Short mmCIF file of N, CA and C in Angstrom, two decimals:
data_model
loop_
_atom_site.label_atom_id
_atom_site.label_comp_id
_atom_site.label_asym_id
_atom_site.label_seq_id
_atom_site.Cartn_x
_atom_site.Cartn_y
_atom_site.Cartn_z
N UNK A 220 1.42 17.25 27.95
CA UNK A 220 2.46 16.68 27.25
C UNK A 220 2.01 15.32 26.63
N UNK A 221 2.39 15.10 25.37
CA UNK A 221 2.01 13.94 24.72
C UNK A 221 2.85 12.69 25.20
N UNK A 222 2.23 11.48 25.35
CA UNK A 222 2.87 10.35 25.86
C UNK A 222 3.82 9.76 24.73
N UNK A 223 5.00 9.47 25.06
CA UNK A 223 5.94 9.00 24.17
C UNK A 223 6.14 7.45 24.30
N UNK A 224 6.32 6.72 23.20
CA UNK A 224 6.50 5.30 23.16
C UNK A 224 7.81 4.84 22.64
N UNK A 225 8.29 3.75 23.06
CA UNK A 225 9.47 3.11 22.39
C UNK A 225 8.88 2.30 21.25
N UNK A 226 9.82 1.90 20.32
CA UNK A 226 9.41 1.20 19.12
C UNK A 226 8.58 -0.07 19.48
N UNK A 227 8.91 -0.81 20.42
CA UNK A 227 8.23 -2.10 20.79
C UNK A 227 6.72 -1.80 21.10
N UNK A 228 6.56 -0.87 21.95
CA UNK A 228 5.13 -0.46 22.27
C UNK A 228 4.38 -0.03 21.09
N UNK A 229 5.02 0.93 20.34
CA UNK A 229 4.37 1.38 19.12
C UNK A 229 3.95 0.22 18.15
N UNK A 230 4.90 -0.72 17.89
CA UNK A 230 4.70 -1.75 17.05
C UNK A 230 3.63 -2.67 17.54
N UNK A 231 3.58 -2.96 18.83
CA UNK A 231 2.58 -3.81 19.43
C UNK A 231 1.18 -3.17 19.30
N UNK A 232 1.06 -1.86 19.59
CA UNK A 232 -0.19 -1.21 19.48
C UNK A 232 -0.75 -1.13 18.07
N UNK A 233 0.25 -1.06 17.16
CA UNK A 233 -0.18 -0.95 15.73
C UNK A 233 -0.30 -2.32 15.10
N UNK A 234 0.06 -3.33 15.67
CA UNK A 234 0.00 -4.63 15.10
C UNK A 234 0.89 -4.98 13.97
N UNK A 235 2.16 -4.36 14.14
CA UNK A 235 3.19 -4.54 13.16
C UNK A 235 4.43 -4.91 13.94
N UNK A 236 5.52 -5.27 13.20
CA UNK A 236 6.78 -5.63 13.87
C UNK A 236 7.63 -4.34 14.04
N UNK A 237 8.55 -4.44 15.01
CA UNK A 237 9.46 -3.31 15.07
C UNK A 237 10.29 -3.08 13.75
N UNK A 238 10.52 -4.12 13.06
CA UNK A 238 11.23 -4.08 11.81
C UNK A 238 10.39 -3.26 10.81
N UNK A 239 9.13 -3.45 10.78
CA UNK A 239 8.32 -2.63 9.88
C UNK A 239 8.28 -1.18 10.36
N UNK A 240 8.20 -0.93 11.51
CA UNK A 240 8.35 0.46 11.98
C UNK A 240 9.68 1.22 11.49
N UNK A 241 10.69 0.46 11.66
CA UNK A 241 12.04 0.97 11.26
C UNK A 241 11.93 1.22 9.72
N UNK A 242 11.52 0.34 8.98
CA UNK A 242 11.46 0.43 7.53
C UNK A 242 10.57 1.67 7.18
N UNK A 243 9.40 1.89 7.79
CA UNK A 243 8.56 2.95 7.45
C UNK A 243 9.23 4.26 7.90
N UNK A 244 9.92 4.26 8.91
CA UNK A 244 10.66 5.44 9.40
C UNK A 244 11.76 5.76 8.45
N UNK A 245 12.42 4.82 7.84
CA UNK A 245 13.54 5.10 6.93
C UNK A 245 12.93 5.65 5.61
N UNK A 246 11.66 5.28 5.29
CA UNK A 246 10.95 5.75 4.10
C UNK A 246 10.44 7.16 4.27
N UNK A 247 10.40 7.54 5.60
CA UNK A 247 9.84 8.86 5.95
C UNK A 247 8.36 8.89 6.08
N UNK A 248 7.73 7.76 6.24
CA UNK A 248 6.27 7.62 6.36
C UNK A 248 5.78 8.06 7.81
N UNK A 249 6.66 7.98 8.76
CA UNK A 249 6.19 8.30 10.15
C UNK A 249 6.41 9.80 10.58
N UNK A 250 6.83 10.57 9.63
CA UNK A 250 7.01 12.03 9.92
C UNK A 250 8.22 12.12 10.83
N UNK A 251 8.15 13.30 11.59
CA UNK A 251 9.31 13.56 12.49
C UNK A 251 9.26 12.61 13.74
N UNK A 252 10.36 11.91 13.97
CA UNK A 252 10.45 11.01 15.10
C UNK A 252 11.54 11.54 16.03
N UNK A 253 11.23 11.67 17.26
CA UNK A 253 12.27 12.27 18.21
C UNK A 253 13.31 11.13 18.54
N UNK A 254 14.56 11.55 18.56
CA UNK A 254 15.62 10.69 18.96
C UNK A 254 16.43 11.31 20.13
N UNK A 255 16.53 10.58 21.20
CA UNK A 255 17.20 11.12 22.39
C UNK A 255 18.69 10.80 22.25
N UNK A 256 19.47 11.41 23.16
CA UNK A 256 20.91 11.24 23.15
C UNK A 256 21.36 9.80 23.43
N UNK A 257 20.48 9.01 24.00
CA UNK A 257 20.71 7.58 24.27
C UNK A 257 20.49 6.73 23.08
N UNK A 258 20.12 7.32 21.92
CA UNK A 258 19.90 6.60 20.68
C UNK A 258 18.55 6.08 20.46
N UNK A 259 17.75 6.09 21.50
CA UNK A 259 16.35 5.53 21.38
C UNK A 259 15.53 6.53 20.59
N UNK A 260 14.56 6.03 19.78
CA UNK A 260 13.64 6.85 19.07
C UNK A 260 12.28 6.76 19.96
N UNK A 261 11.62 7.93 20.05
CA UNK A 261 10.45 8.05 20.78
C UNK A 261 9.29 8.42 19.83
N UNK A 262 8.20 7.62 19.94
CA UNK A 262 7.06 7.82 19.02
C UNK A 262 5.87 8.42 19.79
N UNK A 263 4.99 8.99 19.07
CA UNK A 263 3.84 9.56 19.72
C UNK A 263 2.55 9.01 19.14
N UNK A 264 1.40 9.43 19.63
CA UNK A 264 0.15 8.99 18.98
C UNK A 264 0.05 9.27 17.61
N UNK A 265 0.68 10.46 17.18
CA UNK A 265 0.63 10.70 15.76
C UNK A 265 1.40 9.55 14.90
N UNK A 266 2.44 8.95 15.48
CA UNK A 266 3.11 7.87 14.77
C UNK A 266 2.11 6.76 14.63
N UNK A 267 1.40 6.44 15.69
CA UNK A 267 0.36 5.34 15.72
C UNK A 267 -0.72 5.62 14.69
N UNK A 268 -1.18 6.92 14.61
CA UNK A 268 -2.16 7.22 13.70
C UNK A 268 -1.69 7.02 12.26
N UNK A 269 -0.39 7.41 12.10
CA UNK A 269 0.28 7.26 10.68
C UNK A 269 0.30 5.78 10.32
N UNK A 270 0.60 4.99 11.34
CA UNK A 270 0.69 3.48 11.05
C UNK A 270 -0.73 2.94 10.65
N UNK A 271 -1.70 3.31 11.34
CA UNK A 271 -3.10 2.93 11.00
C UNK A 271 -3.39 3.41 9.57
N UNK A 272 -3.12 4.60 9.27
CA UNK A 272 -3.41 5.18 7.96
C UNK A 272 -2.61 4.43 6.86
N UNK A 273 -1.35 4.08 7.14
CA UNK A 273 -0.46 3.35 6.20
C UNK A 273 -1.13 1.99 5.99
N UNK A 274 -1.68 1.35 7.01
CA UNK A 274 -2.30 0.11 6.94
C UNK A 274 -3.55 0.17 6.04
N UNK A 275 -4.41 1.21 6.25
CA UNK A 275 -5.58 1.35 5.53
C UNK A 275 -5.24 1.64 4.02
N UNK A 276 -4.26 2.42 3.80
CA UNK A 276 -3.92 2.74 2.38
C UNK A 276 -3.30 1.49 1.66
N UNK A 277 -2.61 0.65 2.39
CA UNK A 277 -2.03 -0.60 1.80
C UNK A 277 -3.22 -1.56 1.50
N UNK A 278 -4.24 -1.61 2.32
CA UNK A 278 -5.37 -2.41 2.01
C UNK A 278 -6.21 -1.98 0.80
N UNK A 279 -6.09 -0.63 0.55
CA UNK A 279 -6.66 -0.11 -0.73
C UNK A 279 -5.90 -0.46 -1.99
N UNK A 280 -4.65 -0.97 -1.72
CA UNK A 280 -3.87 -1.38 -2.86
C UNK A 280 -2.73 -0.41 -3.23
N UNK A 281 -2.51 0.59 -2.37
CA UNK A 281 -1.46 1.62 -2.74
C UNK A 281 -0.10 0.96 -2.28
N UNK A 282 0.92 1.27 -3.09
CA UNK A 282 2.28 0.78 -2.86
C UNK A 282 2.87 1.81 -1.75
N UNK A 283 3.94 1.39 -1.18
CA UNK A 283 4.56 2.23 -0.20
C UNK A 283 5.07 3.56 -0.82
N UNK A 284 5.54 3.42 -2.14
CA UNK A 284 5.84 4.73 -2.81
C UNK A 284 4.61 5.63 -3.02
N UNK A 285 3.52 4.96 -3.36
CA UNK A 285 2.36 5.86 -3.45
C UNK A 285 1.83 6.41 -2.16
N UNK A 286 2.05 5.61 -1.11
CA UNK A 286 1.69 6.11 0.27
C UNK A 286 2.63 7.21 0.55
N UNK A 287 3.88 7.21 0.25
CA UNK A 287 4.73 8.34 0.49
C UNK A 287 4.27 9.63 -0.07
N UNK A 288 3.64 9.55 -1.21
CA UNK A 288 3.09 10.64 -1.93
C UNK A 288 1.92 11.29 -1.27
N UNK A 289 1.22 10.57 -0.34
CA UNK A 289 -0.06 11.11 0.21
C UNK A 289 -0.06 11.12 1.66
N UNK A 290 0.77 10.37 2.41
CA UNK A 290 0.62 10.28 3.92
C UNK A 290 0.61 11.69 4.53
N UNK A 291 1.57 12.53 4.11
CA UNK A 291 1.61 13.83 4.84
C UNK A 291 0.42 14.69 4.52
N UNK A 292 -0.28 14.51 3.41
CA UNK A 292 -1.49 15.36 3.09
C UNK A 292 -2.52 15.02 4.16
N UNK A 293 -2.63 13.81 4.66
CA UNK A 293 -3.60 13.42 5.67
C UNK A 293 -3.35 14.10 7.00
N UNK A 294 -2.11 14.45 7.30
CA UNK A 294 -1.86 15.01 8.54
C UNK A 294 -1.49 16.51 8.50
N UNK A 295 -1.64 17.18 7.42
CA UNK A 295 -1.37 18.56 7.27
C UNK A 295 -2.59 19.44 7.30
N UNK A 296 -3.75 18.79 6.96
CA UNK A 296 -4.98 19.62 7.01
C UNK A 296 -6.10 18.80 7.73
N UNK A 297 -6.86 19.45 8.60
CA UNK A 297 -7.91 18.86 9.32
C UNK A 297 -8.96 18.06 8.49
N UNK A 298 -9.26 18.49 7.30
CA UNK A 298 -10.31 17.92 6.52
C UNK A 298 -9.87 16.63 5.75
N UNK A 299 -8.54 16.51 5.57
CA UNK A 299 -7.89 15.50 4.83
C UNK A 299 -8.41 15.31 3.39
N UNK A 300 -8.98 16.39 2.90
CA UNK A 300 -9.50 16.36 1.49
C UNK A 300 -8.41 16.14 0.48
N UNK A 301 -7.32 16.95 0.60
CA UNK A 301 -6.21 16.69 -0.39
C UNK A 301 -5.64 15.37 -0.43
N UNK A 302 -5.56 14.74 0.79
CA UNK A 302 -5.10 13.35 0.79
C UNK A 302 -6.10 12.41 0.10
N UNK A 303 -7.31 12.53 0.35
CA UNK A 303 -8.39 11.73 -0.22
C UNK A 303 -8.45 11.98 -1.67
N UNK A 304 -8.19 13.26 -2.15
CA UNK A 304 -8.22 13.53 -3.61
C UNK A 304 -7.02 12.78 -4.36
N UNK A 305 -5.90 12.81 -3.65
CA UNK A 305 -4.77 12.17 -4.25
C UNK A 305 -4.96 10.64 -4.27
N UNK A 306 -5.56 10.12 -3.24
CA UNK A 306 -5.78 8.72 -3.18
C UNK A 306 -6.83 8.31 -4.35
N UNK A 307 -7.75 9.19 -4.61
CA UNK A 307 -8.69 8.93 -5.64
C UNK A 307 -8.02 8.90 -7.03
N UNK A 308 -7.06 9.84 -7.23
CA UNK A 308 -6.28 9.78 -8.45
C UNK A 308 -5.55 8.61 -8.62
N UNK A 309 -4.87 8.06 -7.57
CA UNK A 309 -4.06 6.90 -7.64
C UNK A 309 -4.99 5.72 -7.86
N UNK A 310 -6.16 5.53 -7.22
CA UNK A 310 -7.00 4.41 -7.36
C UNK A 310 -7.63 4.44 -8.82
N UNK A 311 -7.87 5.66 -9.43
CA UNK A 311 -8.30 5.69 -10.83
C UNK A 311 -7.25 5.17 -11.80
N UNK A 312 -6.05 5.48 -11.41
CA UNK A 312 -4.98 4.94 -12.26
C UNK A 312 -4.88 3.35 -12.08
N UNK A 313 -5.01 2.94 -10.88
CA UNK A 313 -5.05 1.47 -10.68
C UNK A 313 -6.18 0.83 -11.41
N UNK A 314 -7.38 1.41 -11.36
CA UNK A 314 -8.50 0.90 -12.13
C UNK A 314 -8.33 0.84 -13.54
N UNK A 315 -7.65 1.89 -14.20
CA UNK A 315 -7.36 1.87 -15.49
C UNK A 315 -6.45 0.72 -15.98
N UNK A 316 -5.41 0.61 -15.10
CA UNK A 316 -4.40 -0.49 -15.36
C UNK A 316 -5.02 -1.80 -15.24
N UNK A 317 -5.96 -1.95 -14.23
CA UNK A 317 -6.58 -3.26 -14.03
C UNK A 317 -7.55 -3.51 -15.28
N UNK A 318 -8.22 -2.66 -15.76
CA UNK A 318 -9.06 -2.84 -16.92
C UNK A 318 -8.22 -3.26 -18.16
N UNK A 319 -7.07 -2.67 -18.34
CA UNK A 319 -6.10 -3.00 -19.52
C UNK A 319 -5.66 -4.40 -19.30
N UNK A 320 -5.38 -4.78 -18.07
CA UNK A 320 -4.86 -6.15 -17.85
C UNK A 320 -6.08 -7.20 -18.08
N UNK A 321 -7.29 -6.84 -17.66
CA UNK A 321 -8.42 -7.69 -17.87
C UNK A 321 -8.69 -7.89 -19.42
N UNK A 322 -8.55 -6.78 -20.12
CA UNK A 322 -8.81 -6.86 -21.56
C UNK A 322 -7.75 -7.85 -22.17
N UNK A 323 -6.49 -7.62 -21.77
CA UNK A 323 -5.38 -8.51 -22.31
C UNK A 323 -5.61 -9.95 -21.90
N UNK A 324 -6.00 -10.13 -20.70
CA UNK A 324 -6.36 -11.58 -20.24
C UNK A 324 -7.46 -12.14 -21.01
N UNK A 325 -8.54 -11.34 -21.30
CA UNK A 325 -9.67 -11.83 -22.06
C UNK A 325 -9.26 -12.24 -23.40
N UNK A 326 -8.33 -11.39 -24.06
CA UNK A 326 -7.82 -11.76 -25.38
C UNK A 326 -7.00 -13.04 -25.37
N UNK A 327 -6.18 -13.15 -24.28
CA UNK A 327 -5.34 -14.30 -24.17
C UNK A 327 -6.22 -15.59 -23.97
N UNK A 328 -7.33 -15.45 -23.22
CA UNK A 328 -8.18 -16.56 -22.99
C UNK A 328 -8.86 -17.01 -24.31
N UNK A 329 -9.18 -16.03 -25.15
CA UNK A 329 -9.85 -16.34 -26.44
C UNK A 329 -8.79 -17.16 -27.33
N UNK A 330 -7.55 -16.71 -27.24
CA UNK A 330 -6.45 -17.38 -28.01
C UNK A 330 -6.29 -18.77 -27.55
N UNK A 331 -6.33 -19.01 -26.22
CA UNK A 331 -6.14 -20.32 -25.65
C UNK A 331 -7.35 -21.16 -26.12
N UNK A 332 -8.64 -20.76 -26.06
CA UNK A 332 -9.79 -21.46 -26.48
C UNK A 332 -9.65 -21.84 -27.88
N UNK A 333 -9.27 -20.88 -28.75
CA UNK A 333 -9.09 -21.19 -30.25
C UNK A 333 -7.98 -22.22 -30.48
N UNK A 334 -6.90 -22.10 -29.71
CA UNK A 334 -5.78 -23.05 -29.92
C UNK A 334 -6.33 -24.48 -29.57
N UNK A 335 -6.98 -24.56 -28.37
CA UNK A 335 -7.55 -25.84 -27.91
C UNK A 335 -8.42 -26.38 -28.92
N UNK A 336 -9.31 -25.67 -29.52
CA UNK A 336 -10.31 -26.06 -30.51
C UNK A 336 -9.56 -26.66 -31.79
N UNK A 337 -8.49 -25.86 -32.24
CA UNK A 337 -7.63 -26.37 -33.44
C UNK A 337 -7.00 -27.68 -33.08
N UNK A 338 -6.47 -27.82 -31.98
CA UNK A 338 -5.78 -29.04 -31.44
C UNK A 338 -6.73 -30.18 -31.38
N UNK A 339 -7.89 -29.96 -30.83
CA UNK A 339 -8.95 -30.94 -30.74
C UNK A 339 -9.39 -31.31 -32.17
N UNK A 340 -9.53 -30.41 -33.13
CA UNK A 340 -9.93 -30.74 -34.46
C UNK A 340 -8.86 -31.64 -35.11
N UNK A 341 -7.56 -31.30 -34.94
CA UNK A 341 -6.47 -32.13 -35.43
C UNK A 341 -6.54 -33.61 -34.88
N UNK A 342 -6.83 -33.66 -33.60
CA UNK A 342 -6.89 -34.92 -32.95
C UNK A 342 -8.03 -35.83 -33.55
N UNK A 343 -9.10 -35.04 -33.62
CA UNK A 343 -10.40 -35.76 -34.22
C UNK A 343 -10.17 -36.25 -35.62
N UNK A 344 -9.48 -35.41 -36.50
CA UNK A 344 -9.18 -35.77 -37.80
C UNK A 344 -8.25 -36.97 -37.88
N UNK A 345 -7.23 -36.95 -37.00
CA UNK A 345 -6.27 -38.09 -37.02
C UNK A 345 -6.90 -39.35 -36.50
N UNK A 346 -7.76 -39.26 -35.56
CA UNK A 346 -8.52 -40.46 -34.94
C UNK A 346 -9.51 -40.98 -35.88
N UNK A 347 -10.00 -40.25 -36.86
CA UNK A 347 -11.05 -40.74 -37.69
C UNK A 347 -10.52 -41.68 -38.77
#
C-alpha cells in the first residue's frame, strides 16, 4: 500500500507552500487526489513526482497553462516520449517568439542610436 501524505508534508518534501499545492490541485496538475470524509486531501508519491516535474517544466519556461497540456503525458506512458515531444513543440514556439522579440529590440536599438546621433548633431550645430 502506498504511503499517503497530508498537504503540509507534501509541500515540505516538494519545497513549495501548501498554498501552491492547493493552486496546482485546483488547476488539475496533481492528477487524482484522494479526499476522505473528514475533508482532508491525501497525496501520494505520484503527487510528489508531479510537483517535481512541474518545477522542472517551470524552470524550462513553460507557463502553468502549458504545463497543464503536458503533465499527464509524462505519467501515462513509461517512456514519457509524448510528453517530451510536446515540450519540444512548446519550446520551439518559445524560441520563435524570442527570436522575433530580439529582432524587434535590435531594430528599436538602432532607432535609439540614430535618434541620439541626430540630437547630438543638433546640439553640436547649435553650440558651434
